[in-house]
Coordinates of N, CA and C in Angstrom, one line a residue:
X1 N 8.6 -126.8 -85.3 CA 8.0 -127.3 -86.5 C 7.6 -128.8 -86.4
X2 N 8.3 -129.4 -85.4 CA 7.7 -130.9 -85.4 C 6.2 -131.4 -84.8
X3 N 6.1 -130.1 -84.2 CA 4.6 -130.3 -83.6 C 3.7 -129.7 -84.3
X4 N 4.2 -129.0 -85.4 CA 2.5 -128.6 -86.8 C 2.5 -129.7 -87.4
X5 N 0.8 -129.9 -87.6 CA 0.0 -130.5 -88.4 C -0.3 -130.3 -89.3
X6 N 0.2 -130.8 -90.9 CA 0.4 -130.3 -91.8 C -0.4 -131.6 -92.5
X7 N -1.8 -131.3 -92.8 CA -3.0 -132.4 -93.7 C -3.8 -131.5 -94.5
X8 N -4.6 -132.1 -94.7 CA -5.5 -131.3 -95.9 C -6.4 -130.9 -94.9
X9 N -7.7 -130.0 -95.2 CA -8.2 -129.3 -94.2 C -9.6 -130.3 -93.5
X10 N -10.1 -131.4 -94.7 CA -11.3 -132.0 -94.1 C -10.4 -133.1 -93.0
X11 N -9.4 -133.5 -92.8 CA -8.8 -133.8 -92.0 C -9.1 -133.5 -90.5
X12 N -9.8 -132.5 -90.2 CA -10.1 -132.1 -88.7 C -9.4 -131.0 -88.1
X13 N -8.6 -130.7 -87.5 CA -7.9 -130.4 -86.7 C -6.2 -129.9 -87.6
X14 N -6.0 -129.1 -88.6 CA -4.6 -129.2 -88.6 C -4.0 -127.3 -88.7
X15 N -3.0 -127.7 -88.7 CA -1.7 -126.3 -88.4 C -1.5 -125.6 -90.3
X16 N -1.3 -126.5 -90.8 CA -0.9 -126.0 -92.2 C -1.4 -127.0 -93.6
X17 N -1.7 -126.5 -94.5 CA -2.2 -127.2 -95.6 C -1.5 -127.5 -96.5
X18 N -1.6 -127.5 -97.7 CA -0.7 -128.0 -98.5 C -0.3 -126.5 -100.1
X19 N 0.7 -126.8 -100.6 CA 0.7 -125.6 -101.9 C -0.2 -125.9 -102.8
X20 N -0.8 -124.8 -103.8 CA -1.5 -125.0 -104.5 C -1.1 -125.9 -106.0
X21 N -0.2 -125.0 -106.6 CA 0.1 -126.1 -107.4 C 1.3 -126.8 -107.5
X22 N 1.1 -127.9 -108.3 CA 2.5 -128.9 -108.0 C 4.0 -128.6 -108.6
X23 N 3.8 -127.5 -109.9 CA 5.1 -126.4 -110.1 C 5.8 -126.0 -108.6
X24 N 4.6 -125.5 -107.9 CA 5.5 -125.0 -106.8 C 5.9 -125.7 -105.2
X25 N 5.8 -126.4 -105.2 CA 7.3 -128.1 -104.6 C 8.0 -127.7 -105.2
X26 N 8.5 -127.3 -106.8 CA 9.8 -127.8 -107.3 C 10.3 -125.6 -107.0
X27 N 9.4 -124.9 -107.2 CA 10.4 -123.6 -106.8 C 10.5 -123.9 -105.6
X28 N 9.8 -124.1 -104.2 CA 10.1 -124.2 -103.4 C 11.5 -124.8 -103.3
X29 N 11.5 -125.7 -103.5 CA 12.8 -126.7 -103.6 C 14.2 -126.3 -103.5
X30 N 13.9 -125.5 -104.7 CA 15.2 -124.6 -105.5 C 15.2 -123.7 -104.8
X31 N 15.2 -122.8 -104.3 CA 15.6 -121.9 -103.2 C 16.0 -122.5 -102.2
X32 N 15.2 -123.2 -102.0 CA 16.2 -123.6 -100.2 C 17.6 -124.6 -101.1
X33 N 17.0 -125.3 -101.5 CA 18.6 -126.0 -102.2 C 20.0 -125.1 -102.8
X34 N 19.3 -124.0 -103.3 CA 20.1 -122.7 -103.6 C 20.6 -122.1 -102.2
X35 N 19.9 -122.0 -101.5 CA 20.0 -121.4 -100.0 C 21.5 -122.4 -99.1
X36 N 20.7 -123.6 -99.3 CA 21.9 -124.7 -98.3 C 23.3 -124.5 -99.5
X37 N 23.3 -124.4 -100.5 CA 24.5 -124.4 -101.5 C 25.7 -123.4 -101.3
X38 N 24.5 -122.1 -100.7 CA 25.3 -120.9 -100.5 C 25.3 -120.4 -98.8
X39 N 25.8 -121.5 -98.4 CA 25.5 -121.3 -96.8 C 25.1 -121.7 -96.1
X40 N 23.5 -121.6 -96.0 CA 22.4 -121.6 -95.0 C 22.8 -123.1 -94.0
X41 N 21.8 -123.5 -93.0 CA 22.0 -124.6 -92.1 C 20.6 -124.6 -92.1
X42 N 20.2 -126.0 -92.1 CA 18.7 -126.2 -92.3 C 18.5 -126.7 -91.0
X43 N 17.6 -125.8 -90.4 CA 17.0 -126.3 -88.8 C 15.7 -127.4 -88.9
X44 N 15.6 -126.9 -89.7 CA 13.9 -127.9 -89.6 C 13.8 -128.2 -91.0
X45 N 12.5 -128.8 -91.6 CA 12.1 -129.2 -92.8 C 13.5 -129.2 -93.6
X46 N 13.1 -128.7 -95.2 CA 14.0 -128.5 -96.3 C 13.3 -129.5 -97.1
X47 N 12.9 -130.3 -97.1 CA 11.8 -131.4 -98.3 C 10.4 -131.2 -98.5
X48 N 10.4 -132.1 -99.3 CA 8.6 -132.0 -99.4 C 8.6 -133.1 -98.0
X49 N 6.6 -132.9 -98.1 CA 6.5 -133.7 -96.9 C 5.6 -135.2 -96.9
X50 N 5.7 -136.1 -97.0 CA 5.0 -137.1 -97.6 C 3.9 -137.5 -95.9
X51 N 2.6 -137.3 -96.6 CA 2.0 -137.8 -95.2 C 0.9 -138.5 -96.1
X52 N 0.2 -139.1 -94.8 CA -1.2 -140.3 -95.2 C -2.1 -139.9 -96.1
X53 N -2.1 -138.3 -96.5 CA -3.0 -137.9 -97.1 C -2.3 -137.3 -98.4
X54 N -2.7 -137.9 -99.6 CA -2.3 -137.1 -100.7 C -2.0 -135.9 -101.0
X55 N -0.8 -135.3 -101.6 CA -1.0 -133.5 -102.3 C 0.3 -132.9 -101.7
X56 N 0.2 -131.7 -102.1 CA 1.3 -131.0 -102.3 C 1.9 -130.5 -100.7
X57 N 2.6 -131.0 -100.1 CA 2.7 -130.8 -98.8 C 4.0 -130.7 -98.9
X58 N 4.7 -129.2 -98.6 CA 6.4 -129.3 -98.0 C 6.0 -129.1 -96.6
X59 N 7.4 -129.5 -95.9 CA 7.7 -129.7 -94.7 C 7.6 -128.2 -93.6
X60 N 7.3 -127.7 -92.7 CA 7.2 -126.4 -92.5 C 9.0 -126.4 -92.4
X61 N 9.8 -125.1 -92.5 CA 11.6 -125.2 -93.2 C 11.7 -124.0 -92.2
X62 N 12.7 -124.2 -91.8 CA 13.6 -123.4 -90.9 C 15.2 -122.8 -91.7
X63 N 15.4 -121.9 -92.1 CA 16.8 -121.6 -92.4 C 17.3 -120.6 -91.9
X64 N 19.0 -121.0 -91.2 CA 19.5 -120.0 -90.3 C 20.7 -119.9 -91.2
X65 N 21.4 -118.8 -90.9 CA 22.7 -118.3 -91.8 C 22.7 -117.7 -93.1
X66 N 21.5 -117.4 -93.2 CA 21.1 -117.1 -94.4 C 21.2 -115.6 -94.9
X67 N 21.7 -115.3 -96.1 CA 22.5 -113.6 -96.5 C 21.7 -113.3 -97.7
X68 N 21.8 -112.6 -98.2 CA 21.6 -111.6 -99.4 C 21.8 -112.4 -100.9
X69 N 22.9 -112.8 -100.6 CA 23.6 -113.6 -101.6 C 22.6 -115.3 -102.2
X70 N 22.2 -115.7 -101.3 CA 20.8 -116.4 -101.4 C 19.4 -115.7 -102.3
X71 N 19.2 -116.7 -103.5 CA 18.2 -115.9 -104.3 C 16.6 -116.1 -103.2
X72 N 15.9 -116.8 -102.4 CA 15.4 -117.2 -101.3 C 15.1 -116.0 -101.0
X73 N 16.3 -114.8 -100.3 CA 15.5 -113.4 -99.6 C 15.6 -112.7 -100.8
X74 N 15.4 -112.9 -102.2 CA 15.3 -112.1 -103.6 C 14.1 -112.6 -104.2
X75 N 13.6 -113.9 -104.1 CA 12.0 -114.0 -104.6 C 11.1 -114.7 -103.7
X76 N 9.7 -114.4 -104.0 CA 8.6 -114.7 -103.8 C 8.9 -116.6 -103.9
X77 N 9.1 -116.8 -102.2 CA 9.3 -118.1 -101.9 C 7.4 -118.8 -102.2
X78 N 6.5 -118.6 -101.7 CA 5.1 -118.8 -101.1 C 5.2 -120.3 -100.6
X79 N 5.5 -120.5 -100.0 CA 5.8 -122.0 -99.3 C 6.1 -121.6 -97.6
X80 N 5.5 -122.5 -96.9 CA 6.1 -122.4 -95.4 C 8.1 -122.7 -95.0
X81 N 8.6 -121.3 -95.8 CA 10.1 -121.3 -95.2 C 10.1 -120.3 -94.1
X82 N 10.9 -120.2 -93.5 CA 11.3 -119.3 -92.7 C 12.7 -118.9 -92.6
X83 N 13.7 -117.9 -92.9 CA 14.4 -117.2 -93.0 C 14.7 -116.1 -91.4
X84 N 16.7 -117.1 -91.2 CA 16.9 -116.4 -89.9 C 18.3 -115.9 -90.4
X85 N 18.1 -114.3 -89.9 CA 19.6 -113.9 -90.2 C 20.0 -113.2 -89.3
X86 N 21.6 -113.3 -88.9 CA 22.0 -112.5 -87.8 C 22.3 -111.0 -88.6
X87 N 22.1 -110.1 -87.3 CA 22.4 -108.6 -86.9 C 23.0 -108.2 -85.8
X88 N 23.5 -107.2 -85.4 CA 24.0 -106.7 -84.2 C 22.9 -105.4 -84.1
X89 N 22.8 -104.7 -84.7 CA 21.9 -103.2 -84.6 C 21.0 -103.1 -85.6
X90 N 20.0 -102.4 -84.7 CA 18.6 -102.1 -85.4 C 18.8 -101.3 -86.7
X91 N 19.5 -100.3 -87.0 CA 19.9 -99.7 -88.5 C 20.2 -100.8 -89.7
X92 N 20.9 -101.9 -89.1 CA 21.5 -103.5 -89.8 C 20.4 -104.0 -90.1
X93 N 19.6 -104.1 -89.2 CA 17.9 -104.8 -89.7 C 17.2 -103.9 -90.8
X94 N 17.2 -102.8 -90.4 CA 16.4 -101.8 -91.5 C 17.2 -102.0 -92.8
X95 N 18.3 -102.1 -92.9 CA 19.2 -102.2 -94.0 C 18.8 -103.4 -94.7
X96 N 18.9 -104.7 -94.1 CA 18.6 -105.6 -94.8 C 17.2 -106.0 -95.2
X97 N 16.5 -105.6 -94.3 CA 14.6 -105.4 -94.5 C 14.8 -104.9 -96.0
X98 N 15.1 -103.6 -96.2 CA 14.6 -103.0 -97.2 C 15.1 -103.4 -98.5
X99 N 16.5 -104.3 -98.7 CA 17.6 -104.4 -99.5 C 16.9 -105.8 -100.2
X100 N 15.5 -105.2 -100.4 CA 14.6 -106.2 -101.4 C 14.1 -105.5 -102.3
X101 N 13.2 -105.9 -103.5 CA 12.7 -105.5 -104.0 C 11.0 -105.7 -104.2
X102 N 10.7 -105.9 -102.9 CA 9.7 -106.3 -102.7 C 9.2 -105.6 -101.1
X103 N 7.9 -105.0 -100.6 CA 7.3 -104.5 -100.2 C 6.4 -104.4 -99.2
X104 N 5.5 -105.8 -99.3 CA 3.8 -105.9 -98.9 C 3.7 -105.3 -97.8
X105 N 4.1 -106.4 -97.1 CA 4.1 -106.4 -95.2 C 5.3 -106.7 -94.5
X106 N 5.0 -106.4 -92.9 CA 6.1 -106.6 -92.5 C 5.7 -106.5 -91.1
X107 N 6.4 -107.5 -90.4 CA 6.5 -107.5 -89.2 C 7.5 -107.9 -88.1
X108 N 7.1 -107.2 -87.0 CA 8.2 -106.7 -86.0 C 7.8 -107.1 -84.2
X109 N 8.8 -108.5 -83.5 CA 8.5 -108.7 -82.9 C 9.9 -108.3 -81.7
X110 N 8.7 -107.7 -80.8 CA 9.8 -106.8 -79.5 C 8.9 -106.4 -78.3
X111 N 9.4 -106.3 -77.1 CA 8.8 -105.7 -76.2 C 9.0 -104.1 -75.9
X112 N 9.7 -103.4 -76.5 CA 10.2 -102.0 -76.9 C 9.0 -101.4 -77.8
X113 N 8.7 -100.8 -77.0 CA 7.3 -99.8 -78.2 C 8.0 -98.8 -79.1
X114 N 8.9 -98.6 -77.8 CA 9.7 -97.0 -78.8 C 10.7 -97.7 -79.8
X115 N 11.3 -98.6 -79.8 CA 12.4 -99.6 -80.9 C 10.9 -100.2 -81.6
X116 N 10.3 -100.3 -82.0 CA 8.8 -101.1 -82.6 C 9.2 -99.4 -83.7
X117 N 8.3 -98.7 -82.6 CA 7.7 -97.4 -83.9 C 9.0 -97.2 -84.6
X118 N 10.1 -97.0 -84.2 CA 11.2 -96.6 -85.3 C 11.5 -97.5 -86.2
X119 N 11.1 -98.5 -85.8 CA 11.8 -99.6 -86.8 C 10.4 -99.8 -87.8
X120 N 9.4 -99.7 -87.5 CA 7.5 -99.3 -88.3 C 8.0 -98.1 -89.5
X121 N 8.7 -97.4 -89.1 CA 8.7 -96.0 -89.7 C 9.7 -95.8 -90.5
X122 N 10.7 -96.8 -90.8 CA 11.6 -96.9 -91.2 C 11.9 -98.5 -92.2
X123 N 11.1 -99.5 -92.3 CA 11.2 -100.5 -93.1 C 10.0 -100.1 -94.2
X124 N 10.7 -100.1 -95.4 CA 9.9 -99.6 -96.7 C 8.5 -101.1 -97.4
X125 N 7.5 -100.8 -96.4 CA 6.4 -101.8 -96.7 C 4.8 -100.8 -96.2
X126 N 4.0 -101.8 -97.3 CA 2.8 -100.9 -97.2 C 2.1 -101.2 -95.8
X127 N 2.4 -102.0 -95.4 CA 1.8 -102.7 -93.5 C 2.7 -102.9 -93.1
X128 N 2.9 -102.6 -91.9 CA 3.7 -103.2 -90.4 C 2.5 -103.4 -89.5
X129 N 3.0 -105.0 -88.8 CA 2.1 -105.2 -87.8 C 3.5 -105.6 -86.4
X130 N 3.3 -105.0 -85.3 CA 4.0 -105.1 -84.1 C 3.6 -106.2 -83.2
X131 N 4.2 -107.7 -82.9 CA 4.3 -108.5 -82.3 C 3.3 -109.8 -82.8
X132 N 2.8 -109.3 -84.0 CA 1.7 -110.2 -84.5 C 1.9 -110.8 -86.0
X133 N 0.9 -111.0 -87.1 CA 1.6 -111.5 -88.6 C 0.3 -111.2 -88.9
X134 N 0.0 -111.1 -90.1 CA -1.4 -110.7 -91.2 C -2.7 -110.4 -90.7
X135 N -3.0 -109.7 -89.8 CA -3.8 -109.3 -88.9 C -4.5 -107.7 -89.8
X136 N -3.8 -107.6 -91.2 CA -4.2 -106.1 -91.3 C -5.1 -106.2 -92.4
X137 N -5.1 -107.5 -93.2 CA -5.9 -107.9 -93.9 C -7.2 -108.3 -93.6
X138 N -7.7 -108.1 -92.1 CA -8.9 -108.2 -91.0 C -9.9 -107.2 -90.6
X139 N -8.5 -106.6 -90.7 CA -8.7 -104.8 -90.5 C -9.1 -104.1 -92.0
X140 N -11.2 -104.0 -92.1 CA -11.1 -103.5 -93.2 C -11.0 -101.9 -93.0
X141 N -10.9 -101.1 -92.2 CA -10.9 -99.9 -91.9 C -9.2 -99.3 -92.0
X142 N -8.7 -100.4 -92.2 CA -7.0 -99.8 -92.4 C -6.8 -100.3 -94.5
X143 N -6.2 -99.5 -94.9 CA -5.6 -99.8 -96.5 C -4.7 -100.7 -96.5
X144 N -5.1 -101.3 -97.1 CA -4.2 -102.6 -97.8 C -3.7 -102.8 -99.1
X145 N -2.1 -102.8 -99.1 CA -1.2 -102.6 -100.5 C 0.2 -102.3 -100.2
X146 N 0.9 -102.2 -101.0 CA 2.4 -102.6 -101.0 C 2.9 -101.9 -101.3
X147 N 4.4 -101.3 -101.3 CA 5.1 -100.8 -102.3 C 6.5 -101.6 -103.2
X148 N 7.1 -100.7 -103.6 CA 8.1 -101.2 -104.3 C 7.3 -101.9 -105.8
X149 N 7.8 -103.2 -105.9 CA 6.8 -104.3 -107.1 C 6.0 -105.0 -106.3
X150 N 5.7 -105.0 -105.1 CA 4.6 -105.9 -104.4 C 3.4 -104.8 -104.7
X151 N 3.2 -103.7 -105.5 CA 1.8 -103.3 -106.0 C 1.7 -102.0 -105.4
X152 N 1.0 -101.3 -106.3 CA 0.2 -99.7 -106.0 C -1.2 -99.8 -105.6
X153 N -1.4 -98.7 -104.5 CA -2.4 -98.2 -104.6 C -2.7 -99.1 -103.6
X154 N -4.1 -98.9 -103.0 CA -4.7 -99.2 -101.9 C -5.8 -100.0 -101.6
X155 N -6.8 -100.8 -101.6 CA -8.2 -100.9 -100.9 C -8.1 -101.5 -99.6
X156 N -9.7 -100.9 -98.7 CA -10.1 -101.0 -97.7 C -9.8 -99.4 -97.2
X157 N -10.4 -99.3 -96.4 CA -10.0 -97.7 -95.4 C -10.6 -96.5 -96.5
X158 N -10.4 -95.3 -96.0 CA -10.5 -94.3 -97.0 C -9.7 -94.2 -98.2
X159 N -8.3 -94.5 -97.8 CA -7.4 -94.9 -99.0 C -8.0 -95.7 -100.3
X160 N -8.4 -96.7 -99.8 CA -9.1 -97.9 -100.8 C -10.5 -97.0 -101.7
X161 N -11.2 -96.1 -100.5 CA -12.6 -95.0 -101.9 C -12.2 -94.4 -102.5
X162 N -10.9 -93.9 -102.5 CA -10.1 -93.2 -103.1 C -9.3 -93.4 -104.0
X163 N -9.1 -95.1 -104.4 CA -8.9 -95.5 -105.2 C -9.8 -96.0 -106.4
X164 N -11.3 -95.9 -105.7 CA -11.9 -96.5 -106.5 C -13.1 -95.2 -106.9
X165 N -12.1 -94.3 -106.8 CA -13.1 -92.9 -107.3 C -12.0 -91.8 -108.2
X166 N -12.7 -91.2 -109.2 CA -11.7 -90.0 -110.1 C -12.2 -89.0 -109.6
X167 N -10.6 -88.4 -109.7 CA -10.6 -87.3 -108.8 C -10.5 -86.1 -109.8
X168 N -11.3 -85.1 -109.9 CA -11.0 -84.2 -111.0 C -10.9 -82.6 -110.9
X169 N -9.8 -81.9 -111.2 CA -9.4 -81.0 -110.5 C -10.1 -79.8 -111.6
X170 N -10.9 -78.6 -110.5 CA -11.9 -77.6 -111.4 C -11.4 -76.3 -110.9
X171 N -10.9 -75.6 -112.0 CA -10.8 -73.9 -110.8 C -11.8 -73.2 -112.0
X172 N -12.5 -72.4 -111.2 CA -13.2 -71.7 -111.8 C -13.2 -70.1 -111.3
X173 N -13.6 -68.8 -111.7 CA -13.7 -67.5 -110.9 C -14.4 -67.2 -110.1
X174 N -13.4 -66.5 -108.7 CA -14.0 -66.5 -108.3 C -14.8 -65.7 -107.4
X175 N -15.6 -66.1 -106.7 CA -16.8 -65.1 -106.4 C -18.0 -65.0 -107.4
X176 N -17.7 -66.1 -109.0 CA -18.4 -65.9 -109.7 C -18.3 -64.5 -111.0
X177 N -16.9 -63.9 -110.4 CA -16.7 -62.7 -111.4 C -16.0 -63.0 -112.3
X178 N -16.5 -63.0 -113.6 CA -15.6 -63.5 -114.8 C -14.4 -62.3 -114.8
X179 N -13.2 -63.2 -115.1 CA -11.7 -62.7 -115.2 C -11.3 -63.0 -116.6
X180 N -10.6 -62.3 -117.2 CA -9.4 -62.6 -118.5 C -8.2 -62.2 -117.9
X181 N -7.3 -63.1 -119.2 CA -5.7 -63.0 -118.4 C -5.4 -61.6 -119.0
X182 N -4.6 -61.6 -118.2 CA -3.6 -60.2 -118.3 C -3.1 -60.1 -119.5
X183 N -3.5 -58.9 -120.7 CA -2.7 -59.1 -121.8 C -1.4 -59.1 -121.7
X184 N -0.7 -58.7 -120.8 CA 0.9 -58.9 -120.7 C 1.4 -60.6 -120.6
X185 N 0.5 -61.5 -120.4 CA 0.6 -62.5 -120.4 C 0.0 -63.5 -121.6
X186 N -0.6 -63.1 -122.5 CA -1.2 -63.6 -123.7 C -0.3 -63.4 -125.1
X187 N -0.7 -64.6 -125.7 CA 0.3 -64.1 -127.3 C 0.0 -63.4 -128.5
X188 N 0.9 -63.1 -129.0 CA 2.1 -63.4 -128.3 C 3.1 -62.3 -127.3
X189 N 3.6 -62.9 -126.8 CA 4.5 -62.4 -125.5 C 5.2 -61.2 -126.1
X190 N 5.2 -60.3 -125.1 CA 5.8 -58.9 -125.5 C 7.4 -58.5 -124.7
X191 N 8.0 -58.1 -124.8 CA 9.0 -58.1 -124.3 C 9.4 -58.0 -122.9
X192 N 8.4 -57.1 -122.5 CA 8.6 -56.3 -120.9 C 7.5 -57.8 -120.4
X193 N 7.0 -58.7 -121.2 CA 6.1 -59.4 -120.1 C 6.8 -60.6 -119.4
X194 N 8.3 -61.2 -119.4 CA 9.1 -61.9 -118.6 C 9.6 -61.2 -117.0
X195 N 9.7 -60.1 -117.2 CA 10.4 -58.6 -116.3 C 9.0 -58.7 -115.8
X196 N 8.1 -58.9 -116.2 CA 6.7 -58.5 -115.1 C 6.2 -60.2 -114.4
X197 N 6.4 -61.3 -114.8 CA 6.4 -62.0 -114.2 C 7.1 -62.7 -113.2
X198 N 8.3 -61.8 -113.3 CA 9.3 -62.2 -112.3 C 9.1 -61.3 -111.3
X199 N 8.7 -60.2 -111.6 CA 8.3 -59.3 -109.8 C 7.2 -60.0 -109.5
X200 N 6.6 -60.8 -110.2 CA 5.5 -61.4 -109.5 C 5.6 -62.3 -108.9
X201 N 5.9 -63.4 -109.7 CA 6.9 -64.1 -108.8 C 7.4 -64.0 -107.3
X202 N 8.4 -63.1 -107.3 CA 8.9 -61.9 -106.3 C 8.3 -61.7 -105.1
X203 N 7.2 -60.9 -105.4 CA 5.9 -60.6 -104.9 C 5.7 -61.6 -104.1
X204 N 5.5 -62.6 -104.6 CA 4.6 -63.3 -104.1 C 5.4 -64.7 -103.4
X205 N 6.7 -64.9 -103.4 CA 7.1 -65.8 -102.4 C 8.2 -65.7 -102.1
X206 N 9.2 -64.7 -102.5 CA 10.1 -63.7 -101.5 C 9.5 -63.5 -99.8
X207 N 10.7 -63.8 -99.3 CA 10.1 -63.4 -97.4 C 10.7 -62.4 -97.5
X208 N 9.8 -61.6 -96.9 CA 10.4 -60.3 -96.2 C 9.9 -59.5 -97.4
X209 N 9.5 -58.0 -96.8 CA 9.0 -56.7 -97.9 C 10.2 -55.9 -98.3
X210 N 11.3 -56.3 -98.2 CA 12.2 -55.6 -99.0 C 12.6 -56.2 -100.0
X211 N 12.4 -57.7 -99.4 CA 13.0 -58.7 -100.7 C 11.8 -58.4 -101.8
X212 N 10.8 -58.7 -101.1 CA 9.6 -58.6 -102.0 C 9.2 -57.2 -103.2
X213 N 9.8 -55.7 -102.7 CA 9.7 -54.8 -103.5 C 11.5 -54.4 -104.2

């Protein structure tokens, strides 16, 4: 973190910009200060960042030791922190991945393809990307969206026309031969017509022809 460039962008050349508004310096703040209170070890950053150029600049933040019990892996940080916690097994990661309430994306860095897809298939987010970070919001042919409270539903991909289309379900007769229901099935109801809907029933998704008659 000592070597990003952290200025405004007509600046030239830099690594990271600044927050948008000045409320958020002070949440920022409060989580990591919450975070070091209840544990954590601060590797890098933890302040705002004062440089030559005016505005909302925190420091890029490193935090190691960091657990559940920290509000930090419970809300929407939006600031350059970073969050390191130990595990021994890949089930221990999935566990604590998921043991949010939150969803979007996610990613997974390993040289194991086959530990990659299980661990893809098993952390509850609307994207996984494998050895990379926000790469899917590029990809407009893949759907983009979250679960949990990070949001429903999808755009981009087919998923996304499908969100932006009503879908409306039509049965009609068919072959074009007009049908009426079965008066044993019209009201009102006659006695023997529960006894005939249950061989139908029967009939029709009982296995086997003995079960069936």
């Amino acid at each position: 973190t000592q070597s990003t460039w952290v200025t405004e962008p007509t600046e030239g050349a830099w690594d990271m910009g600044a927050l948008t508004f000045p409320r958020q310096i002070a949440i920022v703040q409060a989580l990591v200060d919450d975070a070091i209170a209840k544990g954590a070890r601060v590797v890098a950053g933890g302040k705002p960042l004062k440089t030559a150029t005016p505005g909302l600049f925190y420091a890029p933040t490193v935090l190691a030791d960091v657990t559940h019990a920290m509000r930090i892996v419970h809300e929407e940080v939006f600031g350059p922190v970073m969050l390191l916690m130990k595990f021994e097994t890949d089930a221990e990661v999935v566990r604590l991945a998921n043991d949010v309430k939150y969803g979007l994306s996610a990613s997974i860095f390993t040289r194991n393809s086959t530990r990659s897809a299980a661990l893809a298939a098993a952390i509850e987010a609307g994207m996984c990307v494998v050895n990379d970070y926000g790469i899917t919001y590029t990809m407009q042919e893949l759907p983009f969206g979250g679960v949990k409270i990070s949001g429903f539903g999808r755009f981009n991909g087919p998923e996304g026309l499908r969100e932006a289309s009503a879908t409306v379900a039509i049965v009609t007769d068919i072959y074009g031969i007009p049908t009426s229901i079965p008066k044993p099935f019209c009201y009102p109801v006659a006695p023997h017509s529960f006894g005939l809907v249950e061989a139908a029933v029967r009939m029709r998704y009982s296995a086997g022809l003995f079960t069936k008659i």
